[in-house]
Amino acid sequence: MKKRTFLKLSSSLLATPALPSFANWIADEKMKNWAGNYQYSTNELDQAKSLQQVQKLVRGHAKMKVLGTRHCFNGIADSTHHFVSLVEMNQVPELDPKAKTVTVDANMKYGHLATYLDSKGFALHNLASLPHISIAGACATATHGSGVKNGNLATAVTAMEIVLASGEVRTLSRAKDGEAFRAAVVHLGGLGVVTRITLAIQPTFQMRQYVYENMPLEQVKNHFDAIESSAYSVSLFTDWQKKRVNEVWLKERVEKGKPSVAKPEFFGAKLATKNLHPIAELSAVNCTEQLGVPGPWYERLPHFRMGFTPSSGKELQSEYFVPARNAVEAILAVERLRDHISPHLMISEIRTIDADDFWMSPCYQQASVAIHFTWKPDWASVRKVLPLIEKELAPFKVRPHWGKLFTLSPAVLQSRYEKLPEFKKLLADYDPTGKFRNGFLDTNLFSK
């Protein structure tokens, strides 16, 4: 693809109304994340259009952070000093069909990359529920989709180009750098400015998704593994009321010669006869196509379409990971808190993620189940509920999503990551003056 064509494609995609435009956002008096719940600590921001400009900016500031698509709900991406944005870096993706990899600007959104890859006959192994997030930010925080055999999005990374605190450019790869690579992929924004990322790809494929309504909780209790293994990607949505799962989303690959006929019932749940939103009261117009209609992988793996406002808009989010072997116990533990949770909840989602080997990933060396909460935008109330959930999940050594809201103490959080001492040493080696550290990292990783 020629650069002019690629830029034209990117421009048309960026024109969609998925999120407030970056230009409008930086003109605001106060910088906030996309959900509006977090106000950033500085308005100082530079935009870099090239690797050389990134190097110059890094050398010129004592403290700084990269600001991406702003989908984090806490201060992990915040800076009290300076931000740099990479949104104007628009190099053409480097596709290597023989190696089955693609190298892209780290700021690129998954929805944009997906359409490019599909046009070339390729696909990624998975996508998150939103295609609007940046590749760099998603990998840095171990963001994920679902599927018992699908690792988080970072597991597709095979190499990264990073500008270090000194301004030096370093490339790390799985093939050559071993433990350093496994330490650096889920880096929480602390190593430097990731400018280019290489991802493993595979031949493109078609998918279809079916939605079932009102699965009895007893079925989840007795058949959780069978339910989660029934499709390429499975999501359970619940409000924790009435001893049932509100919706079950099954996303399956279309296989040639294997026609799919949806059964009217799935573990006690009834097949939906119209497209649904995970939050039943909301219109499904923003959601990806259901009812078993085949379509490209990138139009079925996410829950929400690229050209629409994701999820419900103003909301808060939390997510907790437990070992897959404890999934049912953890779900039942949360369900016991239903009357504490439901008044403040929009919806919860339960997903599975395969194990990985990244030091700071919540799925490090353990297949996991993630219990996600989309909350009403009332932090005062949510802040009181989170400790109750964390206490119930404590026996399973719960790990929170790095980019979402939690109240676990730093001491407890640090105890859940066996490679944390080595990771802190790596941060010190790559960034000896703490240029890329911020309040979030200082509190959660370095406080005693």
XYZ file of N, CA, C and O in Angstrom, residues 36-182:
588
model
N -14.098 10.743 31.032
C -14.312 11.976 31.781
C -14.146 11.847 33.280
O -14.341 12.824 34.002
N -13.760 10.671 33.773
C -13.643 10.498 35.219
C -12.274 10.896 35.765
O -12.126 11.093 36.966
N -11.269 10.998 34.871
C -9.908 11.298 35.336
C -9.392 12.555 34.660
O -9.368 12.648 33.431
N -8.991 13.524 35.470
C -8.413 14.762 34.946
C -6.900 14.683 35.039
O -6.339 14.403 36.094
N -6.228 14.908 33.909
C -4.778 14.837 33.892
C -4.158 16.045 34.600
O -4.782 17.096 34.737
N -2.913 15.873 35.027
C -2.276 16.831 35.928
C -1.516 17.942 35.220
O -0.968 18.825 35.885
N -1.463 17.899 33.907
C -0.799 18.968 33.160
C -1.459 19.126 31.797
O -2.036 18.173 31.265
N -1.368 20.328 31.259
C -1.819 20.597 29.895
C -0.655 20.674 28.919
O -0.856 20.951 27.730
N 0.561 20.459 29.414
C 1.752 20.573 28.576
C 1.867 19.354 27.668
O 2.016 18.220 28.145
N 1.771 19.580 26.364
C 1.762 18.468 25.425
C 2.445 18.851 24.124
O 2.214 19.939 23.594
N 3.295 17.944 23.638
C 3.911 18.097 22.325
C 3.493 16.928 21.447
O 3.266 15.812 21.935
N 3.418 17.197 20.140
C 3.120 16.133 19.202
C 4.360 15.837 18.369
O 4.999 16.743 17.859
N 4.675 14.564 18.263
C 5.831 14.130 17.488
C 5.364 13.487 16.191
O 4.436 12.685 16.189
N 6.041 13.853 15.101
C 5.696 13.298 13.799
C 6.715 12.291 13.297
O 6.510 11.658 12.259
N 7.816 12.133 14.017
C 8.872 11.237 13.566
C 9.643 10.695 14.759
O 9.554 11.228 15.873
N 10.407 9.650 14.505
C 11.255 9.077 15.542
C 12.249 10.114 16.044
O 12.508 10.214 17.252
N 12.794 10.901 15.146
C 13.786 11.910 15.533
C 13.169 12.966 16.457
O 13.815 13.419 17.411
N 11.935 13.343 16.193
C 11.265 14.303 17.062
C 11.001 13.703 18.445
O 11.111 14.397 19.456
N 10.652 12.424 18.481
C 10.475 11.762 19.776
C 11.773 11.804 20.566
O 11.790 12.145 21.760
N 12.884 11.461 19.909
C 14.184 11.481 20.582
C 14.507 12.872 21.133
O 14.982 13.013 22.268
N 14.243 13.890 20.343
C 14.529 15.265 20.771
C 13.686 15.637 21.983
O 14.189 16.252 22.945
N 12.407 15.276 21.961
C 11.525 15.602 23.081
C 11.935 14.854 24.341
O 11.922 15.413 25.446
N 12.296 13.592 24.178
C 12.719 12.806 25.336
C 13.970 13.412 25.962
O 14.082 13.533 27.193
N 14.924 13.803 25.142
C 16.158 14.404 25.669
C 15.894 15.755 26.331
O 16.625 16.168 27.232
N 14.833 16.433 25.902
C 14.584 17.790 26.372
C 13.754 17.906 27.634
O 13.559 19.021 28.134
N 13.250 16.790 28.155
C 12.392 16.857 29.340
C 12.893 15.917 30.427
O 13.258 14.772 30.165
N 12.857 16.406 31.652
C 13.303 15.589 32.787
C 12.266 14.551 33.176
O 12.603 13.484 33.678
N 10.985 14.884 32.964
C 9.886 13.970 33.273
C 8.861 14.070 32.160
O 8.519 15.168 31.712
N 8.315 12.926 31.727
C 7.300 12.960 30.681
C 6.579 11.627 30.605
O 7.044 10.612 31.125
N 5.417 11.628 29.943
C 4.665 10.408 29.670
C 4.085 10.495 28.258
O 3.869 11.587 27.723
N 3.806 9.338 27.687
C 3.107 9.271 26.409
C 1.608 9.239 26.682
O 1.151 8.528 27.573
N 0.862 10.017 25.929
C -0.590 10.017 26.059
C -1.197 9.446 24.791
O -0.957 9.955 23.702
N -1.963 8.367 24.936
C -2.518 7.682 23.774
C -3.992 7.945 23.590
O -4.437 9.101 23.523
N -4.792 6.890 23.549
C -6.227 7.030 23.290
C -7.032 7.297 24.553
O -8.252 7.368 24.496
N -6.362 7.417 25.700
C -6.984 7.894 26.940
C -8.046 6.949 27.473
O -9.024 7.381 28.077
N -7.847 5.657 27.280
C -8.872 4.727 27.732
C -8.617 4.184 29.131
O -9.392 3.369 29.627
N -7.562 4.622 29.800
C -7.330 4.197 31.182
C -8.199 5.021 32.129
O -8.447 6.202 31.903
N -8.631 4.385 33.207
C -9.545 5.022 34.159
C -8.837 5.514 35.411
O -9.476 6.055 36.309
N -7.527 5.300 35.488
C -6.765 5.750 36.644
C -5.558 6.564 36.163
O -5.499 6.966 35.006
N -4.586 6.786 37.045
C -3.475 7.667 36.724
C -2.269 7.005 36.109
O -1.198 7.613 36.077
N -2.407 5.806 35.565
C -1.238 5.100 35.038
C -0.569 5.855 33.889
O 0.643 5.753 33.708
N -1.317 6.636 33.134
C -0.749 7.386 32.009
C -0.573 8.865 32.320
O -0.234 9.655 31.437
N -0.779 9.261 33.566
C -0.761 10.681 33.915
C 0.670 11.213 34.050
O 1.621 10.463 34.235
N 0.784 12.534 33.944
C 2.058 13.219 34.164
C 1.779 14.556 34.820
O 0.811 15.235 34.473
N 2.613 14.916 35.757
C 2.520 16.253 36.344
C 3.429 17.238 35.622
O 3.460 18.420 35.969
N 4.158 16.738 34.612
C 5.152 17.575 33.933
C 4.855 17.795 32.448
O 4.626 18.919 32.022
N 4.860 16.704 31.681
C 4.785 16.872 30.230
C 4.246 15.608 29.568
O 4.524 14.495 30.021
N 3.479 15.802 28.499
C 2.997 14.706 27.661
C 3.595 14.812 26.265
O 3.858 15.904 25.764
N 3.737 13.654 25.620
C 4.026 13.613 24.197
C 2.971 12.732 23.550
O 2.583 11.696 24.088
N 2.470 13.159 22.408
C 1.514 12.388 21.637
C 2.172 11.915 20.340
O 2.944 12.639 19.726
N 1.834 10.699 19.949
C 2.373 10.124 18.715
C 1.309 10.005 17.624
O 1.531 9.330 16.616
N 0.163 10.652 17.793
C -0.944 10.447 16.858
C -0.625 10.913 15.443
O -1.265 10.473 14.487
N 0.349 11.812 15.293
C 0.680 12.306 13.960
C 1.782 11.489 13.280
O 2.203 11.824 12.169
N 2.232 10.439 13.920
C 3.186 9.534 13.270
C 2.384 8.566 12.402
O 1.554 7.807 12.907
N 2.598 8.611 11.109
C 1.793 7.832 10.165
C 2.665 7.102 9.161
O 2.523 7.275 7.952
N 3.560 6.278 9.644
C 4.334 5.458 8.723
C 3.459 4.332 8.171
O 2.538 3.852 8.825
N 3.760 3.923 6.985
C 3.014 2.824 6.369
C 3.361 1.527 7.094
O 4.530 1.269 7.390
N 2.383 0.695 7.417
C 2.682 -0.600 8.026
C 3.636 -1.421 7.149
O 3.549 -1.387 5.921
N 4.534 -2.136 7.799
C 5.480 -3.000 7.092
C 5.006 -4.442 7.237
O 5.169 -5.054 8.289
N 4.423 -4.948 6.186
C 3.882 -6.305 6.190
C 4.937 -7.284 5.695
O 5.554 -7.076 4.647
N 5.144 -8.347 6.450
C 6.090 -9.395 6.063
C 5.319 -10.709 5.963
O 5.211 -11.453 6.947
N 4.744 -10.999 4.794
C 3.921 -12.212 4.652
C 4.679 -13.491 4.957
O 4.105 -14.437 5.501
N 5.971 -13.531 4.621
C 6.743 -14.746 4.846
C 6.922 -15.018 6.337
O 6.740 -16.144 6.812
N 7.260 -13.959 7.085
C 7.437 -14.105 8.529
C 6.110 -14.076 9.280
O 6.056 -14.375 10.470
N 5.040 -13.702 8.581
C 3.717 -13.538 9.178
C 3.762 -12.539 10.333
O 3.345 -12.809 11.455
N 4.272 -11.338 10.005
C 4.309 -10.241 10.968
C 3.931 -8.943 10.277
O 4.018 -8.820 9.053
N 3.535 -7.967 11.081
C 3.318 -6.610 10.599
C 3.919 -5.666 11.630
O 3.785 -5.873 12.835
N 4.628 -4.631 11.153
C 5.236 -3.631 12.025
C 4.523 -2.310 11.798
O 4.396 -1.854 10.655
N 4.063 -1.693 12.891
C 3.228 -0.497 12.777
C 3.650 0.542 13.798
O 4.354 0.250 14.768
N 3.202 1.786 13.586
C 3.363 2.822 14.597
C 2.621 2.394 15.859
O 1.490 1.908 15.805
N 3.245 2.607 17.005
C 2.671 2.136 18.268
C 1.355 2.819 18.603
O 0.520 2.259 19.318
N 1.144 4.035 18.077
C -0.078 4.766 18.376
C -1.283 4.299 17.557
O -2.415 4.707 17.805
N -1.067 3.427 16.590
C -2.154 3.007 15.709
C -3.255 2.296 16.498
O -2.985 1.551 17.439
N -4.491 2.534 16.117
C -5.616 1.874 16.769
C -5.856 0.506 16.139
O -5.630 0.312 14.946
N -6.343 -0.406 16.945
C -6.593 -1.757 16.446
C -7.608 -1.769 15.309
O -7.474 -2.531 14.347
N -8.626 -0.933 15.392
C -9.622 -0.909 14.333
C -9.040 -0.510 12.995
O -9.445 -1.027 11.946
N -8.074 0.391 13.005
C -7.428 0.837 11.771
C -6.500 -0.249 11.222
O -6.481 -0.521 10.023
N -5.729 -0.856 12.116
C -4.832 -1.925 11.673
C -5.622 -3.103 11.129
O -5.226 -3.713 10.121
N -6.728 -3.420 11.751
C -7.502 -4.587 11.353
C -8.002 -4.486 9.919
O -7.923 -5.460 9.156
N -8.493 -3.312 9.532
C -8.994 -3.166 8.162
C -7.858 -3.279 7.155
O -8.026 -3.854 6.072
N -6.697 -2.732 7.520
C -5.528 -2.843 6.644
C -5.117 -4.306 6.490
O -4.904 -4.789 5.372
N -4.982 -5.013 7.605
C -4.563 -6.411 7.544
C -5.541 -7.253 6.732
O -5.147 -8.077 5.900
N -6.818 -7.053 6.980
C -7.819 -7.857 6.273
C -7.751 -7.615 4.772
O -7.925 -8.549 3.982
N -7.462 -6.375 4.374
C -7.363 -6.077 2.943
C -6.183 -6.788 2.296
O -6.157 -6.988 1.080
N -5.219 -7.192 3.124
C -4.041 -7.913 2.630
C -4.148 -9.415 2.860
O -3.202 -10.166 2.568
N -5.290 -9.848 3.404
C -5.494 -11.271 3.608
C -5.002 -11.809 4.935
O -4.781 -13.015 5.079
N -4.847 -10.919 5.936
C -4.317 -11.345 7.232
C -5.214 -10.894 8.385
O -6.130 -10.098 8.200
N -4.906 -11.425 9.567
C -5.694 -11.107 10.757
C -4.810 -11.178 11.994
O -3.718 -11.754 11.972
N -5.286 -10.592 13.081
C -4.697 -10.783 14.404
C -5.412 -11.941 15.091
O -6.504 -12.338 14.692
N -4.814 -12.449 16.158
C -5.426 -13.600 16.840
C -6.650 -13.207 17.637
O -7.542 -14.029 17.869
N -6.711 -11.939 18.076
C -7.846 -11.522 18.893
C -7.914 -10.009 18.945
O -6.959 -9.310 18.569
N -9.036 -9.502 19.421
C -9.236 -8.073 19.643
C -9.950 -7.884 20.973
O -10.640 -8.793 21.460
N -9.822 -6.697 21.541
C -10.549 -6.365 22.763
C -11.996 -6.029 22.417
O -12.388 -6.014 21.247
N -12.799 -5.742 23.437
C -14.210 -5.427 23.185
C -14.354 -4.117 22.425
O -15.344 -3.909 21.724
N -13.343 -3.218 22.553
C -13.341 -1.959 21.815
C -12.208 -1.964 20.800
O -11.066 -2.253 21.161
N -12.464 -1.621 19.540
C -11.383 -1.507 18.558
C -10.741 -0.135 18.540
O -9.847 0.127 17.744
N -11.178 0.757 19.438
C -10.749 2.157 19.412
C -9.435 2.399 20.147
O -8.911 3.512 20.120
N -8.909 1.391 20.827
C -7.733 1.576 21.673
C -6.440 1.441 20.878
O -6.393 0.769 19.847
N -5.375 2.074 21.368
C -4.099 2.019 20.668
C -3.379 0.706 20.961
O -3.535 0.105 22.029
N -2.558 0.293 20.016
C -1.810 -0.954 20.162
C -0.824 -0.848 21.322
O -0.735 -1.749 22.162
N -0.100 0.260 21.395
C 0.907 0.418 22.444
C 0.289 0.403 23.826
O 0.767 -0.277 24.739
N -0.777 1.154 24.010
C -1.415 1.226 25.325
C -2.016 -0.094 25.756
O -1.917 -0.492 26.921
N -2.639 -0.789 24.813
C -3.252 -2.071 25.137
C -2.208 -3.096 25.552
O -2.387 -3.836 26.525
N -1.098 -3.141 24.826
C -0.044 -4.109 25.157
C 0.649 -3.749 26.459
O 0.978 -4.637 27.261
N 0.856 -2.473 26.709
C 1.540 -2.043 27.924
C 0.779 -2.393 29.179
O 1.363 -2.552 30.258
N -0.549 -2.526 29.077
C -1.389 -2.811 30.242
C -1.997 -4.203 30.212
O -2.860 -4.526 31.026
N -1.566 -5.051 29.275
C -2.064 -6.436 29.168
C -3.562 -6.500 28.924
O -4.267 -7.378 29.437
N -4.065 -5.592 28.117
C -5.482 -5.601 27.747
C -5.767 -6.823 26.884
O -4.909 -7.325 26.174
N -7.008 -7.307 26.896
C -7.300 -8.622 26.343
C -8.672 -8.691 25.695
O -9.515 -7.800 25.864
N -8.894 -9.778 24.962
C -10.215 -10.159 24.504
C -10.669 -11.344 25.322
O -10.512 -11.362 26.535
N -11.197 -12.377 24.647
C -11.632 -13.572 25.367
C -11.297 -14.810 24.550
O -11.020 -14.736 23.353
N -11.334 -15.958 25.217
C -11.075 -17.244 24.568
C -10.094 -18.071 25.373
O -9.011 -17.585 25.717
N -10.465 -19.316 25.682
C -9.618 -20.134 26.547
C -8.250 -20.398 25.929
O -7.279 -20.657 26.647
N -8.137 -20.312 24.621
C -6.854 -20.545 23.958
C -6.230 -19.257 23.439
O -5.225 -19.297 22.730
N -6.804 -18.122 23.790
C -6.327 -16.829 23.304
C -5.622 -16.056 24.407
O -6.227 -15.731 25.434
N -4.344 -15.761 24.204
C -3.638 -14.891 25.128
C -4.082 -13.451 24.955
O -4.799 -13.101 24.003
N -3.671 -12.576 25.876
C -4.036 -11.166 25.743
C -3.396 -10.566 24.485
O -2.622 -11.218 23.791
N -3.735 -9.317 24.194
C -3.286 -8.708 22.949
C -1.766 -8.602 22.870
O -1.187 -8.675 21.788
N -1.106 -8.459 24.007
C 0.348 -8.347 24.025
C 1.039 -9.619 23.559
O 2.200 -9.575 23.141
N 0.359 -10.753 23.619
C 1.001 -12.007 23.216
C 1.273 -12.061 21.718
O 2.003 -12.941 21.256
N 0.713 -11.139 20.956
C 1.016 -11.056 19.524
C 2.303 -10.303 19.245
O 2.828 -10.358 18.126
N 2.850 -9.596 20.237
C 4.042 -8.785 20.033
C 5.265 -9.682 19.833
O 5.523 -10.585 20.626
N 6.008 -9.415 18.766
C 7.271 -10.129 18.543
C 8.483 -9.209 18.631
O 9.601 -9.681 18.777
N 8.267 -7.891 18.546
C 9.375 -6.938 18.682
C 8.820 -5.546 18.986
O 7.669 -5.240 18.643
N 9.640 -4.708 19.634
C 9.268 -3.334 19.956
C 10.463 -2.407 19.751
O 11.582 -2.756 20.113
N 10.191 -1.238 19.206
C 11.186 -0.172 19.117
C 10.877 0.838 20.210
O 9.755 1.343 20.304
N 11.875 1.130 21.066
C 11.667 1.991 22.230
C 12.710 3.107 22.246
O 13.899 2.865 22.035
N 12.244 4.332 22.523
C 13.156 5.433 22.790
C 13.355 5.494 24.303
O 12.407 5.730 25.061
N 14.578 5.270 24.755
C 14.890 5.251 26.178
C 15.048 6.659 26.730
O 15.027 7.643 25.984
N 15.222 6.767 28.028
C 15.314 8.070 28.689
C 16.474 8.900 28.167
O 16.418 10.138 28.157
N 17.522 8.247 27.697
C 18.686 8.947 27.153
C 18.457 9.474 25.749
O 19.270 10.237 25.219
N 17.363 9.036 25.115
C 17.121 9.358 23.714
C 17.596 8.263 22.776
O 17.342 8.313 21.569
N 18.289 7.272 23.319
C 18.751 6.134 22.522
C 17.561 5.308 22.049
O 16.572 5.154 22.766
N 17.670 4.775 20.847
C 16.636 3.892 20.307
C 17.090 2.448 20.475
O 18.203 2.088 20.083
N 16.222 1.644 21.073
C 16.553 0.240 21.263
C 15.409 -0.624 20.758
O 14.236 -0.288 20.933
N 15.756 -1.736 20.119
C 14.753 -2.701 19.658
C 14.904 -3.995 20.447
O 16.007 -4.529 20.571
N 13.792 -4.459 20.984
C 13.757 -5.727 21.697
C 12.886 -6.703 20.925
O 11.815 -6.333 20.420
N 13.313 -7.941 20.828
C 12.523 -8.944 20.111
C 12.465 -10.227 20.913
O 13.359 -10.547 21.701
N 11.391 -10.977 20.690
C 11.248 -12.267 21.357
C 12.360 -13.215 20.927
O 12.874 -13.994 21.742
N 12.764 -13.152 19.673
C 13.749 -14.097 19.151
C 15.139 -13.872 19.737
O 15.893 -14.826 19.921
N 15.474 -12.602 20.056
C 16.852 -12.295 20.442
C 17.050 -11.882 21.898
O 18.166 -11.965 22.414
N 16.002 -11.425 22.559
C 16.218 -10.772 23.847
C 15.634 -11.496 25.053
O 15.704 -10.986 26.170
N 15.035 -12.640 24.849
C 14.658 -13.498 25.965
C 13.929 -12.816 27.098
O 12.880 -12.204 26.925
N 14.530 -12.898 28.304
C 13.877 -12.378 29.499
C 13.668 -10.870 29.431
O 12.659 -10.362 29.934
N 14.579 -10.135 28.833
C 14.400 -8.683 28.717
C 13.148 -8.362 27.914
O 12.401 -7.431 28.247
N 12.910 -9.135 26.862
C 11.702 -8.934 26.064
C 10.465 -9.269 26.886
O 9.485 -8.511 26.902
N 10.485 -10.375 27.594
C 9.323 -10.785 28.380
C 9.039 -9.800 29.510
O 7.903 -9.657 29.950
